[in-house]
């Protein structure tokens, strides 16, 4: 197994580490690297993938950030959890790292949007947000995916900011938002009823804080929700 990669620049190293990151995720998902087992050494992985150790090290750091592996001092990296392999089929090949980075971007962007929405919402905004939340609740009751309804709720919150740039950014990156909502909603349908309900409860907490004009609470609730959604992509099977 070889991938002709070499860290010729910082930009190139990031790209190559993304390739290795996605390959290791796949090997954890398919059981090649089992839960609680030690990953091969950086040197071994570098040799297998035809990469430099710094590139492999960067990929491993992202895996640690995503909670898939854990480092044990003096012992190496161990597999912490195994993601649902279907997650990889939902994400365009080669873009898993970008999807994860987009969640990081969303955490800041949408937290600010929730805070502004709490400050600036008008009666028409409240109606749209309420309708979107109810639609999402109906999807939950019907066992439906609800990806579009989920996105509509977040769109309504962005509109309630009264800042056109929040709306424009969501239009610019609509396909990226759609992938995130679709993947997390699809995976959530495989969880327990309690786990599925917890996602909707997160939405309810955000909306409640917005309508109460508790700006800081709205900010924190939305940030927590987005980061939880990011983590849910890698929940074990």
PDB file of C-alpha atoms in Angstrom:
ATOM      1  CA  UNK A   1       0.000   0.000   0.000  1.00  0.00           C
ATOM      2  CA  UNK A   2       1.657   3.206  -1.121  1.00  0.00           C
ATOM      3  CA  UNK A   3       0.536   6.740  -1.698  1.00  0.00           C
ATOM      4  CA  UNK A   4       3.125   8.884  -3.421  1.00  0.00           C
ATOM      5  CA  UNK A   5       3.176  11.824  -1.051  1.00  0.00           C
ATOM      6  CA  UNK A   6       5.922  14.133   0.116  1.00  0.00           C
ATOM      7  CA  UNK A   7       5.803  17.304   2.199  1.00  0.00           C
ATOM      8  CA  UNK A   8       7.112  19.802  -0.328  1.00  0.00           C
ATOM      9  CA  UNK A   9       5.394  22.754   1.318  1.00  0.00           C
ATOM     10  CA  UNK A  10       3.138  23.539   4.246  1.00  0.00           C
ATOM     11  CA  UNK A  11       0.162  23.648   1.914  1.00  0.00           C
ATOM     12  CA  UNK A  12       1.169  20.345   0.345  1.00  0.00           C
ATOM     13  CA  UNK A  13       1.767  18.771   3.740  1.00  0.00           C
ATOM     14  CA  UNK A  14      -1.751  19.673   4.807  1.00  0.00           C
ATOM     15  CA  UNK A  15      -3.204  18.143   1.661  1.00  0.00           C
ATOM     16  CA  UNK A  16      -1.174  14.956   2.020  1.00  0.00           C
ATOM     17  CA  UNK A  17      -1.982  14.652   5.694  1.00  0.00           C
ATOM     18  CA  UNK A  18      -5.664  14.894   4.773  1.00  0.00           C
ATOM     19  CA  UNK A  19      -5.242  11.909   2.445  1.00  0.00           C
ATOM     20  CA  UNK A  20      -3.588   9.882   5.191  1.00  0.00           C
ATOM     21  CA  UNK A  21      -6.139  11.071   7.752  1.00  0.00           C
ATOM     22  CA  UNK A  22      -9.007   9.814   5.600  1.00  0.00           C
ATOM     23  CA  UNK A  23      -7.287   6.495   4.886  1.00  0.00           C
ATOM     24  CA  UNK A  24      -6.690   5.836   8.584  1.00  0.00           C
ATOM     25  CA  UNK A  25     -10.293   6.752   9.385  1.00  0.00           C
ATOM     26  CA  UNK A  26     -11.370   4.204   6.783  1.00  0.00           C
ATOM     27  CA  UNK A  27      -9.097   1.538   8.220  1.00  0.00           C
ATOM     28  CA  UNK A  28     -10.479   2.152  11.702  1.00  0.00           C
ATOM     29  CA  UNK A  29     -14.042   2.028  10.354  1.00  0.00           C
ATOM     30  CA  UNK A  30     -13.509  -1.271   8.529  1.00  0.00           C
ATOM     31  CA  UNK A  31     -11.777  -2.879  11.497  1.00  0.00           C
ATOM     32  CA  UNK A  32      -8.267  -3.025  10.040  1.00  0.00           C
ATOM     33  CA  UNK A  33      -7.230  -1.070  13.114  1.00  0.00           C
ATOM     34  CA  UNK A  34      -9.484  -2.453  15.910  1.00  0.00           C
ATOM     35  CA  UNK A  35     -10.733  -0.552  18.943  1.00  0.00           C
ATOM     36  CA  UNK A  36      -8.264  -0.448  21.848  1.00  0.00           C
ATOM     37  CA  UNK A  37      -5.458  -1.712  19.628  1.00  0.00           C
ATOM     38  CA  UNK A  38      -2.232   0.222  19.102  1.00  0.00           C
ATOM     39  CA  UNK A  39      -1.764   1.885  15.739  1.00  0.00           C
ATOM     40  CA  UNK A  40       1.451   1.154  13.842  1.00  0.00           C
ATOM     41  CA  UNK A  41       4.281   3.530  14.683  1.00  0.00           C
ATOM     42  CA  UNK A  42       4.697   6.826  12.830  1.00  0.00           C
ATOM     43  CA  UNK A  43       7.667   5.304  11.038  1.00  0.00           C
ATOM     44  CA  UNK A  44       5.641   2.268   9.929  1.00  0.00           C
ATOM     45  CA  UNK A  45       2.704   4.385   8.796  1.00  0.00           C
ATOM     46  CA  UNK A  46       5.026   6.730   6.950  1.00  0.00           C
ATOM     47  CA  UNK A  47       6.524   3.768   5.127  1.00  0.00           C
ATOM     48  CA  UNK A  48       3.137   2.238   4.325  1.00  0.00           C
ATOM     49  CA  UNK A  49       1.760   5.487   2.941  1.00  0.00           C
ATOM     50  CA  UNK A  50       4.963   6.702   1.310  1.00  0.00           C
ATOM     51  CA  UNK A  51       4.880   9.878   3.377  1.00  0.00           C
ATOM     52  CA  UNK A  52       7.169  11.723   5.739  1.00  0.00           C
ATOM     53  CA  UNK A  53       6.768  11.357   9.505  1.00  0.00           C
ATOM     54  CA  UNK A  54       5.710  15.030   9.981  1.00  0.00           C
ATOM     55  CA  UNK A  55       2.848  14.471   7.522  1.00  0.00           C
ATOM     56  CA  UNK A  56       1.762  11.311   9.364  1.00  0.00           C
ATOM     57  CA  UNK A  57       2.101  13.135  12.687  1.00  0.00           C
ATOM     58  CA  UNK A  58      -0.253  15.865  11.452  1.00  0.00           C
ATOM     59  CA  UNK A  59      -2.821  13.266  10.381  1.00  0.00           C
ATOM     60  CA  UNK A  60      -2.610  11.565  13.788  1.00  0.00           C
ATOM     61  CA  UNK A  61      -3.097  14.886  15.549  1.00  0.00           C
ATOM     62  CA  UNK A  62      -6.361  15.406  13.671  1.00  0.00           C
ATOM     63  CA  UNK A  63      -7.451  11.890  14.586  1.00  0.00           C
ATOM     64  CA  UNK A  64      -6.789  12.694  18.242  1.00  0.00           C
ATOM     65  CA  UNK A  65      -8.765  15.924  17.940  1.00  0.00           C
ATOM     66  CA  UNK A  66     -11.678  13.986  16.472  1.00  0.00           C
ATOM     67  CA  UNK A  67     -11.545  11.495  19.330  1.00  0.00           C
ATOM     68  CA  UNK A  68     -10.759   8.490  17.147  1.00  0.00           C
ATOM     69  CA  UNK A  69      -7.362   7.805  18.670  1.00  0.00           C
ATOM     70  CA  UNK A  70      -5.734   8.555  21.997  1.00  0.00           C
ATOM     71  CA  UNK A  71      -2.059   8.857  22.829  1.00  0.00           C
ATOM     72  CA  UNK A  72      -0.543   6.944  25.723  1.00  0.00           C
ATOM     73  CA  UNK A  73       2.759   8.332  26.888  1.00  0.00           C
ATOM     74  CA  UNK A  74       5.643   6.101  25.913  1.00  0.00           C
ATOM     75  CA  UNK A  75       3.322   3.616  24.225  1.00  0.00           C
ATOM     76  CA  UNK A  76       1.941   5.242  21.080  1.00  0.00           C
ATOM     77  CA  UNK A  77      -1.520   5.912  19.643  1.00  0.00           C
ATOM     78  CA  UNK A  78      -4.484   3.630  20.315  1.00  0.00           C
ATOM     79  CA  UNK A  79      -7.863   3.419  18.598  1.00  0.00           C
ATOM     80  CA  UNK A  80     -10.453   4.949  20.884  1.00  0.00           C
ATOM     81  CA  UNK A  81     -13.659   4.502  18.896  1.00  0.00           C
ATOM     82  CA  UNK A  82     -14.826   3.095  15.596  1.00  0.00           C
ATOM     83  CA  UNK A  83     -17.023   5.322  13.424  1.00  0.00           C
ATOM     84  CA  UNK A  84     -19.907   4.045  11.358  1.00  0.00           C
ATOM     85  CA  UNK A  85     -18.386   3.030   8.025  1.00  0.00           C
ATOM     86  CA  UNK A  86     -21.436   4.400   6.197  1.00  0.00           C
ATOM     87  CA  UNK A  87     -20.259   7.878   7.164  1.00  0.00           C
ATOM     88  CA  UNK A  88     -17.452   7.574   4.622  1.00  0.00           C
ATOM     89  CA  UNK A  89     -19.905   6.842   1.806  1.00  0.00           C
ATOM     90  CA  UNK A  90     -21.833  10.029   2.561  1.00  0.00           C
ATOM     91  CA  UNK A  91     -18.824  12.308   2.246  1.00  0.00           C
ATOM     92  CA  UNK A  92     -17.176  13.004  -1.125  1.00  0.00           C
ATOM     93  CA  UNK A  93     -13.944  11.040  -1.478  1.00  0.00           C
ATOM     94  CA  UNK A  94     -10.957  13.033  -0.295  1.00  0.00           C
ATOM     95  CA  UNK A  95     -13.001  15.683   1.499  1.00  0.00           C
ATOM     96  CA  UNK A  96     -13.540  14.262   4.986  1.00  0.00           C
ATOM     97  CA  UNK A  97     -10.948  16.574   6.538  1.00  0.00           C
ATOM     98  CA  UNK A  98     -12.558  19.550   4.802  1.00  0.00           C
ATOM     99  CA  UNK A  99     -15.980  18.557   6.134  1.00  0.00           C
ATOM    100  CA  UNK A 100     -14.541  18.471   9.636  1.00  0.00           C
ATOM    101  CA  UNK A 101     -12.884  21.859   9.165  1.00  0.00           C
ATOM    102  CA  UNK A 102     -16.169  23.274   7.952  1.00  0.00           C
ATOM    103  CA  UNK A 103     -17.759  22.198  11.231  1.00  0.00           C
ATOM    104  CA  UNK A 104     -15.019  24.168  13.014  1.00  0.00           C
ATOM    105  CA  UNK A 105     -15.881  27.192  10.852  1.00  0.00           C
ATOM    106  CA  UNK A 106     -19.585  26.735  11.528  1.00  0.00           C
ATOM    107  CA  UNK A 107     -19.040  26.593  15.290  1.00  0.00           C
ATOM    108  CA  UNK A 108     -17.814  30.179  15.296  1.00  0.00           C
ATOM    109  CA  UNK A 109     -20.062  31.528  12.565  1.00  0.00           C
ATOM    110  CA  UNK A 110     -23.329  30.081  13.813  1.00  0.00           C
ATOM    111  CA  UNK A 111     -22.619  30.836  17.456  1.00  0.00           C
ATOM    112  CA  UNK A 112     -22.262  34.496  16.499  1.00  0.00           C
ATOM    113  CA  UNK A 113     -25.450  34.251  14.431  1.00  0.00           C
ATOM    114  CA  UNK A 114     -27.396  32.857  17.391  1.00  0.00           C
ATOM    115  CA  UNK A 115     -26.104  35.667  19.595  1.00  0.00           C
ATOM    116  CA  UNK A 116     -27.119  38.308  17.059  1.00  0.00           C
ATOM    117  CA  UNK A 117     -30.471  36.629  16.531  1.00  0.00           C
ATOM    118  CA  UNK A 118     -31.120  36.816  20.275  1.00  0.00           C
ATOM    119  CA  UNK A 119     -30.394  40.518  20.150  1.00  0.00           C
ATOM    120  CA  UNK A 120     -32.228  41.433  16.955  1.00  0.00           C
ATOM    121  CA  UNK A 121     -35.096  39.039  16.214  1.00  0.00           C
ATOM    122  CA  UNK A 122     -38.411  40.485  15.150  1.00  0.00           C
ATOM    123  CA  UNK A 123     -41.905  38.924  15.347  1.00  0.00           C
ATOM    124  CA  UNK A 124     -41.638  37.606  11.770  1.00  0.00           C
ATOM    125  CA  UNK A 125     -38.314  35.946  12.637  1.00  0.00           C
ATOM    126  CA  UNK A 126     -39.887  34.299  15.678  1.00  0.00           C
ATOM    127  CA  UNK A 127     -42.629  32.870  13.492  1.00  0.00           C
ATOM    128  CA  UNK A 128     -40.126  31.440  10.985  1.00  0.00           C
ATOM    129  CA  UNK A 129     -37.898  29.935  13.658  1.00  0.00           C
ATOM    130  CA  UNK A 130     -40.872  28.420  15.485  1.00  0.00           C
ATOM    131  CA  UNK A 131     -42.274  26.945  12.264  1.00  0.00           C
ATOM    132  CA  UNK A 132     -38.871  25.469  11.366  1.00  0.00           C
ATOM    133  CA  UNK A 133     -38.460  23.912  14.814  1.00  0.00           C
ATOM    134  CA  UNK A 134     -41.951  22.391  14.633  1.00  0.00           C
ATOM    135  CA  UNK A 135     -41.235  20.977  11.168  1.00  0.00           C
ATOM    136  CA  UNK A 136     -38.091  19.374  12.488  1.00  0.00           C
ATOM    137  CA  UNK A 137     -40.028  17.944  15.425  1.00  0.00           C
ATOM    138  CA  UNK A 138     -42.547  16.428  13.011  1.00  0.00           C
ATOM    139  CA  UNK A 139     -39.717  14.783  11.056  1.00  0.00           C
ATOM    140  CA  UNK A 140     -38.443  13.304  14.297  1.00  0.00           C
ATOM    141  CA  UNK A 141     -41.855  11.855  15.114  1.00  0.00           C
ATOM    142  CA  UNK A 142     -42.191  10.411  11.595  1.00  0.00           C
ATOM    143  CA  UNK A 143     -38.699   8.927  11.576  1.00  0.00           C
ATOM    144  CA  UNK A 144     -37.769  11.101   8.589  1.00  0.00           C
ATOM    145  CA  UNK A 145     -34.301  12.410   7.771  1.00  0.00           C
ATOM    146  CA  UNK A 146     -35.132  16.084   8.250  1.00  0.00           C
ATOM    147  CA  UNK A 147     -31.896  17.394   6.724  1.00  0.00           C
ATOM    148  CA  UNK A 148     -33.658  20.159   4.797  1.00  0.00           C
ATOM    149  CA  UNK A 149     -35.756  21.069   7.825  1.00  0.00           C
ATOM    150  CA  UNK A 150     -32.619  21.180   9.971  1.00  0.00           C
ATOM    151  CA  UNK A 151     -30.966  23.492   7.474  1.00  0.00           C
ATOM    152  CA  UNK A 152     -34.109  25.645   7.324  1.00  0.00           C
ATOM    153  CA  UNK A 153     -33.968  26.179  11.094  1.00  0.00           C
ATOM    154  CA  UNK A 154     -30.366  27.329  10.916  1.00  0.00           C
ATOM    155  CA  UNK A 155     -31.237  29.546   7.932  1.00  0.00           C
ATOM    156  CA  UNK A 156     -34.065  31.136   9.911  1.00  0.00           C
ATOM    157  CA  UNK A 157     -31.716  31.882  12.783  1.00  0.00           C
ATOM    158  CA  UNK A 158     -29.226  33.467  10.377  1.00  0.00           C
ATOM    159  CA  UNK A 159     -32.011  35.630   8.929  1.00  0.00           C
ATOM    160  CA  UNK A 160     -32.988  36.743  12.429  1.00  0.00           C
ATOM    161  CA  UNK A 161     -29.554  38.325  12.908  1.00  0.00           C
ATOM    162  CA  UNK A 162     -30.641  41.250  10.746  1.00  0.00           C
ATOM    163  CA  UNK A 163     -27.187  41.045   9.153  1.00  0.00           C
ATOM    164  CA  UNK A 164     -27.265  40.227   5.453  1.00  0.00           C
ATOM    165  CA  UNK A 165     -23.745  38.801   5.513  1.00  0.00           C
ATOM    166  CA  UNK A 166     -24.854  35.870   7.652  1.00  0.00           C
ATOM    167  CA  UNK A 167     -27.490  35.088   5.028  1.00  0.00           C
ATOM    168  CA  UNK A 168     -25.033  35.565   2.168  1.00  0.00           C
ATOM    169  CA  UNK A 169     -22.425  33.247   3.694  1.00  0.00           C
ATOM    170  CA  UNK A 170     -25.034  30.508   4.033  1.00  0.00           C
ATOM    171  CA  UNK A 171     -25.913  30.949   0.357  1.00  0.00           C
ATOM    172  CA  UNK A 172     -22.262  30.881  -0.730  1.00  0.00           C
ATOM    173  CA  UNK A 173     -21.568  27.678   1.182  1.00  0.00           C
ATOM    174  CA  UNK A 174     -24.981  26.064   0.806  1.00  0.00           C
ATOM    175  CA  UNK A 175     -23.561  22.742  -0.534  1.00  0.00           C
ATOM    176  CA  UNK A 176     -21.144  22.544   2.404  1.00  0.00           C
ATOM    177  CA  UNK A 177     -23.911  23.188   4.924  1.00  0.00           C
ATOM    178  CA  UNK A 178     -26.085  20.614   3.139  1.00  0.00           C
ATOM    179  CA  UNK A 179     -23.434  17.888   3.434  1.00  0.00           C
ATOM    180  CA  UNK A 180     -23.015  18.519   7.145  1.00  0.00           C
ATOM    181  CA  UNK A 181     -26.753  18.462   7.842  1.00  0.00           C
ATOM    182  CA  UNK A 182     -27.315  15.392   5.667  1.00  0.00           C
ATOM    183  CA  UNK A 183     -24.479  13.335   7.156  1.00  0.00           C
ATOM    184  CA  UNK A 184     -25.279  14.086  10.773  1.00  0.00           C
ATOM    185  CA  UNK A 185     -29.030  13.582  10.307  1.00  0.00           C
ATOM    186  CA  UNK A 186     -28.481  10.292   8.430  1.00  0.00           C
ATOM    187  CA  UNK A 187     -26.202   8.963  11.123  1.00  0.00           C
ATOM    188  CA  UNK A 188     -28.526  10.133  13.894  1.00  0.00           C
ATOM    189  CA  UNK A 189     -31.313   7.903  12.568  1.00  0.00           C
ATOM    190  CA  UNK A 190     -29.132   4.915  13.505  1.00  0.00           C
ATOM    191  CA  UNK A 191     -28.829   6.031  17.123  1.00  0.00           C
ATOM    192  CA  UNK A 192     -31.045   5.229  20.076  1.00  0.00           C
ATOM    193  CA  UNK A 193     -34.287   7.203  20.536  1.00  0.00           C
ATOM    194  CA  UNK A 194     -32.649   8.989  23.457  1.00  0.00           C
ATOM    195  CA  UNK A 195     -29.705  10.084  21.329  1.00  0.00           C
ATOM    196  CA  UNK A 196     -32.008  11.258  18.548  1.00  0.00           C
ATOM    197  CA  UNK A 197     -34.094  13.226  21.036  1.00  0.00           C
ATOM    198  CA  UNK A 198     -30.980  14.840  22.501  1.00  0.00           C
ATOM    199  CA  UNK A 199     -30.209  16.457  19.129  1.00  0.00           C
ATOM    200  CA  UNK A 200     -33.663  18.040  18.992  1.00  0.00           C
ATOM    201  CA  UNK A 201     -33.316  19.119  22.601  1.00  0.00           C
ATOM    202  CA  UNK A 202     -30.159  21.005  21.623  1.00  0.00           C
ATOM    203  CA  UNK A 203     -32.190  22.893  19.006  1.00  0.00           C
ATOM    204  CA  UNK A 204     -34.850  23.692  21.587  1.00  0.00           C
ATOM    205  CA  UNK A 205     -32.279  25.106  24.009  1.00  0.00           C
ATOM    206  CA  UNK A 206     -30.880  27.362  21.288  1.00  0.00           C
ATOM    207  CA  UNK A 207     -34.308  28.631  20.273  1.00  0.00           C
ATOM    208  CA  UNK A 208     -35.373  29.210  23.868  1.00  0.00           C
ATOM    209  CA  UNK A 209     -32.262  31.310  24.548  1.00  0.00           C
ATOM    210  CA  UNK A 210     -32.798  33.318  21.352  1.00  0.00           C
ATOM    211  CA  UNK A 211     -36.438  34.111  22.143  1.00  0.00           C
ATOM    212  CA  UNK A 212     -35.492  35.057  25.722  1.00  0.00           C
ATOM    213  CA  UNK A 213     -32.818  37.396  24.264  1.00  0.00           C
ATOM    214  CA  UNK A 214     -30.131  35.694  26.334  1.00  0.00           C
ATOM    215  CA  UNK A 215     -27.338  36.440  23.889  1.00  0.00           C
ATOM    216  CA  UNK A 216     -24.505  34.652  25.662  1.00  0.00           C
ATOM    217  CA  UNK A 217     -26.605  31.546  26.298  1.00  0.00           C
ATOM    218  CA  UNK A 218     -27.679  31.441  22.651  1.00  0.00           C
ATOM    219  CA  UNK A 219     -24.054  31.764  21.540  1.00  0.00           C
ATOM    220  CA  UNK A 220     -22.861  28.981  23.823  1.00  0.00           C
ATOM    221  CA  UNK A 221     -25.775  26.654  23.052  1.00  0.00           C
ATOM    222  CA  UNK A 222     -25.249  26.949  19.313  1.00  0.00           C
ATOM    223  CA  UNK A 223     -21.500  26.446  19.561  1.00  0.00           C
ATOM    224  CA  UNK A 224     -22.032  23.355  21.695  1.00  0.00           C
ATOM    225  CA  UNK A 225     -24.612  22.049  19.210  1.00  0.00           C
ATOM    226  CA  UNK A 226     -22.296  22.411  16.193  1.00  0.00           C
ATOM    227  CA  UNK A 227     -19.332  20.843  17.971  1.00  0.00           C
ATOM    228  CA  UNK A 228     -21.569  18.011  19.159  1.00  0.00           C
ATOM    229  CA  UNK A 229     -22.731  17.479  15.584  1.00  0.00           C
ATOM    230  CA  UNK A 230     -19.107  17.307  14.502  1.00  0.00           C
ATOM    231  CA  UNK A 231     -18.364  14.726  17.193  1.00  0.00           C
ATOM    232  CA  UNK A 232     -21.460  12.709  16.289  1.00  0.00           C
ATOM    233  CA  UNK A 233     -19.946  11.996  12.877  1.00  0.00           C
ATOM    234  CA  UNK A 234     -17.451   9.777  14.644  1.00  0.00           C
ATOM    235  CA  UNK A 235     -19.671   8.160  17.255  1.00  0.00           C
ATOM    236  CA  UNK A 236     -18.749   4.511  17.544  1.00  0.00           C
ATOM    237  CA  UNK A 237     -20.654   1.501  16.294  1.00  0.00           C
TER     238      UNK A 237
END
